[in-house]
Coordinates of C-alpha atoms and ligand atoms in Angstrom, one line a residue:
X1 CA 137.0 170.7 116.4
X2 CA 138.5 172.4 113.4
X3 CA 142.1 173.3 112.5
X4 CA 142.5 176.9 111.2
X5 CA 145.6 177.0 109.0
X6 CA 147.8 180.1 108.6
X7 CA 147.2 182.0 105.4
X8 CA 150.7 181.1 104.3
X9 CA 150.2 177.3 105.0
X10 CA 151.4 175.1 102.0
X11 CA 149.6 172.4 100.3
X12 CA 152.2 170.0 101.8
X13 CA 151.3 171.2 105.3
X14 CA 147.7 170.6 104.7
X15 CA 148.3 167.2 103.1
X16 CA 150.5 166.0 106.0
X17 CA 147.7 166.9 108.5
X18 CA 145.2 165.2 106.4
X19 CA 147.4 162.0 106.3
X20 CA 147.9 162.1 110.0
X21 CA 144.1 162.4 110.8
X22 CA 143.2 159.7 108.3
X23 CA 145.8 157.5 109.8
X24 CA 144.0 157.8 113.2
X25 CA 140.7 156.8 111.5
X26 CA 139.3 160.3 111.7
X27 CA 137.2 161.9 109.0
X28 CA 138.5 165.1 107.4
X29 CA 136.7 167.9 105.8
X30 CA 138.7 170.6 104.0
X31 CA 137.3 174.0 103.4
X32 CA 139.4 176.0 101.1
X33 CA 138.6 179.7 101.7
X34 CA 139.9 182.7 99.8
X35 CA 142.4 183.5 102.6
X36 CA 142.9 180.3 104.6
X37 CA 142.1 176.7 104.8
X38 CA 140.0 175.2 107.6
X39 CA 140.3 171.5 108.4
X40 CA 137.2 169.9 110.0
X41 CA 137.8 166.8 112.1
X42 CA 135.1 164.1 112.2
X43 CA 135.1 161.3 114.7
X44 CA 136.3 160.7 118.3
X45 CA 138.9 163.3 119.0
X46 CA 140.3 161.4 122.1
X47 CA 142.7 159.6 119.7
X48 CA 144.4 163.0 119.3
X49 CA 145.3 163.4 123.0
X50 CA 149.0 162.8 122.4
X51 CA 149.2 164.6 119.1
X52 CA 150.2 168.3 119.4
X53 CA 148.4 169.5 116.3
X54 CA 148.9 173.1 117.1
X55 CA 152.6 172.6 116.7
X56 CA 152.5 171.2 113.2
X57 CA 153.7 173.3 110.3
X58 CA 151.1 175.7 108.9
X59 CA 148.7 175.4 111.8
X60 CA 147.4 178.7 113.2
X61 CA 145.0 177.5 116.0
X62 CA 142.6 174.8 117.0
X63 CA 139.0 175.9 117.5
X64 CA 136.5 173.7 119.3
X65 CA 133.0 173.6 117.9
X66 CA 130.7 174.7 120.7
X67 CA 127.4 174.3 118.9
X68 CA 125.6 170.9 119.3
X69 CA 125.3 170.7 115.6
X70 CA 128.9 170.1 114.5
X71 CA 128.8 169.1 110.9
X72 CA 125.9 171.3 109.9
X73 CA 127.5 174.5 111.5
X74 CA 129.5 177.2 109.9
X75 CA 132.5 176.7 112.2
X76 CA 133.0 173.2 110.6
X77 CA 132.4 174.4 107.1
X78 CA 132.5 178.2 106.5
X79 CA 131.5 178.1 102.8
X80 CA 128.0 177.5 101.6
X81 CA 127.1 174.0 100.6
X82 CA 125.8 173.6 97.1
X83 CA 123.8 170.4 96.6
X84 CA 124.3 169.1 93.1
X85 CA 121.6 167.0 91.5
X86 CA 122.3 165.9 87.9
X87 CA 123.1 169.3 86.2
X88 CA 121.3 171.4 88.8
X89 CA 122.6 173.1 91.9
X90 CA 120.7 174.0 95.0
X91 CA 122.3 176.7 97.1
X92 CA 124.2 178.6 94.5
X93 CA 123.3 181.7 92.6
X94 CA 120.4 180.0 91.0
X95 CA 116.9 179.9 92.8
X96 CA 115.4 176.4 92.8
X97 CA 111.7 176.2 92.3
X98 CA 110.1 172.8 93.2
X99 CA 106.4 172.6 92.4
X100 CA 103.7 170.0 92.1
X101 CA 100.6 168.7 93.8
X102 CA 100.4 167.9 97.5
X103 CA 99.6 164.3 96.5
X104 CA 99.9 162.3 93.4
X105 CA 96.3 161.4 92.6
X106 CA 96.1 160.1 89.1
X107 CA 98.2 159.7 85.9
X108 CA 96.5 162.6 84.2
X109 CA 96.8 164.9 87.3
X110 CA 100.6 164.4 87.7
X111 CA 101.4 164.2 83.9
X112 CA 99.3 167.4 83.1
X113 CA 101.0 169.2 86.0
X114 CA 104.5 168.1 85.0
X115 CA 103.9 169.0 81.3
X116 CA 102.7 172.5 82.4
X117 CA 105.7 173.0 84.8
X118 CA 108.2 171.8 82.2
X119 CA 106.8 174.3 79.7
X120 CA 107.4 177.1 82.2
X121 CA 111.1 176.0 82.7
X122 CA 110.6 174.4 86.1
X123 CA 113.0 171.5 86.7
X124 CA 111.8 169.9 89.9
X125 CA 108.4 168.2 90.3
X126 CA 107.0 167.4 93.8
X127 CA 104.2 165.0 94.6
X128 CA 103.4 163.0 97.8
X129 CA 102.9 159.2 97.4
X130 CA 102.9 158.6 101.1
X131 CA 100.8 161.2 102.9
X132 CA 101.2 161.6 106.6
X133 CA 97.7 162.8 107.2
X134 CA 96.3 164.1 110.5
X135 CA 93.3 161.8 110.2
X136 CA 93.5 158.1 109.4
X137 CA 90.3 158.5 107.3
X138 CA 91.8 161.1 104.9
X139 CA 93.4 160.1 101.6
X140 CA 96.7 158.4 102.5
X141 CA 98.4 158.6 99.1
X142 CA 98.9 156.0 96.2
X143 CA 102.1 154.7 97.8
X144 CA 104.3 152.8 95.3
X145 CA 101.8 153.4 92.4
X146 CA 102.2 157.1 93.1
X147 CA 106.0 156.8 93.0
X148 CA 105.7 154.9 89.6
X149 CA 103.6 157.8 88.2
X150 CA 106.2 160.3 89.3
X151 CA 108.9 158.2 87.7
X152 CA 106.8 158.2 84.5
X153 CA 106.5 162.0 84.6
X154 CA 110.4 162.1 85.1
X155 CA 110.8 159.8 82.1
X156 CA 108.6 161.9 79.9
X157 CA 109.6 165.4 80.9
X158 CA 113.3 164.9 82.2
X159 CA 112.2 166.7 85.4
X160 CA 113.8 165.7 88.8
X161 CA 111.3 164.2 91.1
X162 CA 110.9 165.0 94.9
X163 CA 108.7 162.8 97.2
X164 CA 108.2 162.3 100.9
X165 CA 108.9 159.0 102.6
X166 CA 107.5 158.4 106.0
X167 CA 109.3 155.1 106.8
X168 CA 112.7 153.5 106.3
X169 CA 110.8 150.7 104.5
X170 CA 110.3 153.0 101.5
X171 CA 114.0 153.9 101.1
X172 CA 114.7 151.2 98.4
X173 CA 111.6 152.3 96.4
X174 CA 112.6 156.0 96.7
X175 CA 116.1 155.1 95.4
X176 CA 114.4 153.6 92.3
X177 CA 111.9 156.2 91.6
X178 CA 112.9 159.6 93.0
X179 CA 115.7 162.1 92.8
X180 CA 115.2 163.9 96.1
X181 CA 113.7 162.5 99.4
X182 CA 111.5 164.8 101.5
X183 CA 111.4 164.3 105.2
X184 CA 108.2 165.9 106.3
X185 CA 107.6 168.1 109.3
X186 CA 106.0 165.3 111.3
X187 CA 109.1 163.1 110.9
X188 CA 111.7 165.7 111.5
X189 CA 112.6 164.0 114.8
X190 CA 112.1 160.4 113.7
X191 CA 115.7 159.8 114.4
X192 CA 115.9 156.3 113.0
X193 CA 114.5 157.5 109.7
X194 CA 117.0 160.2 109.7
X195 CA 119.8 157.8 110.3
X196 CA 118.6 155.5 107.5
X197 CA 118.3 158.3 105.0
X198 CA 121.8 159.4 106.2
X199 CA 123.1 156.1 105.0
X200 CA 121.9 156.7 101.4
X201 CA 123.4 159.4 99.2
X202 CA 120.1 160.7 97.9
X203 CA 119.6 164.5 98.4
X204 CA 117.2 165.2 101.3
X205 CA 114.8 168.0 101.8
X206 CA 114.5 168.3 105.6
X207 CA 111.4 170.2 106.6
X208 CA 111.2 172.0 109.9
X209 CA 109.1 170.3 112.5
X210 CA 105.7 171.7 113.5
X211 CA 107.1 173.0 116.8
X212 CA 110.8 172.6 116.3
X213 CA 113.3 175.3 117.3
X214 CA 116.1 176.2 114.9
X215 CA 118.6 174.3 117.0
X216 CA 116.4 171.1 117.0
X217 CA 116.0 171.4 113.3
X218 CA 119.9 171.7 112.8
X219 CA 120.3 168.7 115.1
X220 CA 118.0 166.7 112.9
X221 CA 120.2 167.6 109.9
X222 CA 123.2 166.5 112.1
X223 CA 121.6 163.0 112.4
X224 CA 121.6 162.7 108.7
X225 CA 125.1 164.1 108.2
X226 CA 126.5 162.0 111.0
X227 CA 125.8 158.9 108.8
X228 CA 127.7 160.5 105.9
X229 CA 125.0 162.0 103.7
X230 CA 125.8 165.8 103.4
X231 CA 123.2 166.5 100.6
X232 CA 120.7 168.3 102.8
X233 CA 118.4 171.1 101.9
X234 CA 116.5 172.7 104.8
X235 CA 113.0 173.8 104.3
X236 CA 111.1 176.4 106.4
X237 CA 107.4 175.3 106.3
X238 CA 105.9 177.3 109.1
X239 CA 105.5 176.5 112.8
X240 CA 102.6 176.4 115.2
X241 CA 101.8 179.5 117.0
X242 CA 98.6 181.0 118.6
X243 CA 97.5 182.4 115.2
X244 CA 94.8 180.2 113.6
X245 CA 93.9 182.5 110.6
X246 CA 96.8 181.0 108.8
X247 CA 97.6 177.2 108.9
X248 CA 101.0 177.9 110.3
X249 CA 103.2 180.9 110.9
X250 CA 105.9 181.0 108.2
X251 CA 109.0 181.9 110.3
X252 CA 111.0 183.9 107.7
X253 CA 113.5 185.0 110.2
X254 CA 114.7 181.4 110.3
X255 CA 116.1 181.9 106.8
X256 CA 118.8 184.5 107.7
X257 CA 119.3 182.7 111.1
X258 CA 120.1 179.5 109.3
X259 CA 122.3 181.3 106.9
X260 CA 124.3 182.5 109.8
X261 CA 124.4 179.2 111.7
X262 CA 124.8 176.8 109.0
X263 CA 126.3 176.3 105.5
X264 CA 123.3 174.2 104.3
X265 CA 120.9 175.6 101.6
X266 CA 117.5 176.5 102.8
X267 CA 114.2 176.8 100.8
X268 CA 110.7 178.0 101.9
X269 CA 107.3 176.3 101.6
X270 CA 104.7 179.1 101.6
X271 CA 102.0 176.7 100.8
X272 CA 102.1 174.8 104.1
X273 CA 103.4 178.0 105.8
X274 CA 100.2 179.8 105.2
X275 CA 97.5 177.3 104.1
X276 CA 95.9 179.9 101.9
X277 CA 96.7 180.2 98.1
X278 CA 96.3 183.9 98.1
X279 CA 99.2 184.3 100.6
X280 CA 101.6 182.1 98.6
X281 CA 102.9 184.7 96.2
X282 CA 103.5 187.5 98.6
X283 CA 105.2 185.1 101.1
X284 CA 107.3 183.6 98.2
X285 CA 108.6 187.1 97.4
X286 CA 109.4 187.6 101.1
X287 CA 111.2 184.3 101.5
X288 CA 113.4 185.1 98.5
X289 CA 114.0 188.6 99.8
X290 CA 115.0 187.0 103.1
X291 CA 117.7 184.9 101.4
X292 CA 116.0 181.6 100.6
X293 CA 117.7 179.5 98.0
X294 CA 114.3 178.4 96.5
X295 CA 110.7 177.6 97.0
X296 CA 108.6 174.5 97.1
X297 CA 105.0 175.3 96.0
X298 CA 101.9 173.3 95.8
X299 CA 100.0 173.5 92.4
X300 CA 97.0 171.4 91.2
X301 CA 95.2 171.4 87.8
X302 CA 92.0 172.0 89.7
X303 CA 92.6 172.9 93.3
X304 CA 88.9 172.6 94.4
X305 CA 89.0 168.9 93.5
X306 CA 92.3 168.3 95.2
X307 CA 92.3 165.2 97.6
X308 CA 94.6 167.1 99.9
X309 CA 95.7 170.8 100.6
X310 CA 93.4 172.2 97.8
X311 CA 92.9 175.5 99.7
X312 CA 96.6 176.2 99.6
X313 CA 97.3 175.1 96.1
X314 CA 97.8 177.4 93.1
X315 CA 96.3 176.6 89.8
X316 CA 98.2 176.9 86.5
X317 CA 97.2 180.6 86.0
X318 CA 98.1 181.7 89.5
X319 CA 101.4 179.8 89.4
X320 CA 102.3 181.6 86.2
X321 CA 101.8 185.0 87.9
X322 CA 103.9 183.7 90.9
X323 CA 106.7 182.9 88.4
X324 CA 106.7 186.3 86.9
X325 CA 107.0 187.9 90.3
X326 CA 109.8 185.6 91.3
X327 CA 111.7 186.3 88.1
X328 CA 111.5 190.1 89.0
X329 CA 112.8 189.3 92.5
X330 CA 115.6 187.2 91.2
X331 CA 116.6 190.1 88.9
X332 CA 116.7 192.5 91.8
X333 CA 118.8 190.3 94.0
X334 CA 121.2 189.3 91.3
X335 CA 120.0 185.6 91.4
X336 CA 119.0 183.5 88.5
X337 CA 116.0 181.4 88.0
Ligands
PEP401 C1 103.8 168.2 102.1 O1 104.8 168.7 101.6 O2 102.8 167.9 101.4 C2 103.7 168.0 103.6 C3 102.9 167.1 104.1 O3 104.5 169.0 104.2 P1 104.8 169.1 105.8 O4 105.6 167.9 106.2 O5 105.6 170.4 105.8 O6 103.5 169.2 106.5
MN402 MN1 100.6 169.2 101.2

């Protein structure tokens, strides 16, 4: 439930409601809009049964949240969430470009990539250390050694590091070595992992499940937020359809749909969304045009030799052209990069 305050409600009105709710052990989220304030209530509302909130000074009306995703929805928090990571913001005017190889393979591979990206003004480096591969015989990632190499790249370049974890056992390591945790498509409904990640304060990129509806995806975000971690960035990475020419079908309509339903930032992953490097740049343009707050792109110094996802990886030259196109899109849309 949220309390919608009257436009003329005073600071004292808002503070006295906040005190009352906190006194009943309820969580409070205050959204200060340009016209009016909305107070979101978190917790078991039954303790409010004998409290006529609607009669309190400054209150206009009480609005129940009908969506199953309460904290992730716009009713609870009408203004956009901006996730702050060091001096960067995801979900504001600036487009966030995250790039790097599918998997960390070696020191030279990740450091060369990081140095190249840094020279192009990219602030976020991705690289998988735990790879949830379809086959148990495929390269599974360098695990902790991979995280250490990412941390080395962070140390050298000052970039922020994004890496996937597939089990709650890796959370402590992730807290040591990375700046943003990725929850991959295959784990989007691993509810225990979501809850554990929710107990940290690390920003989380939550990818859409391979066959998850938008509502299921927002409910997955809700699992994380319900534990107190609001630093979530959603990522559209394509869903399974009957089409096999592309690896997945990048559902770009989810971007404006999420923007309507939720205050959380959303980025797009055209690499996994298409599975083909030639389609990555056009779909990146389209994702930005649809309102995405950024992109996550796979890039490899020599995609033909990549141990995973080579066919969808850009090389340094093709990444450079992508960047030029994205800069033009950003200009057109009044966003910065
Ligand atoms: C990845 O980012 O390399 C990855 C495995 O992504 P997804 O979970 O979207 O398949
Ligand atoms: Mn990959």
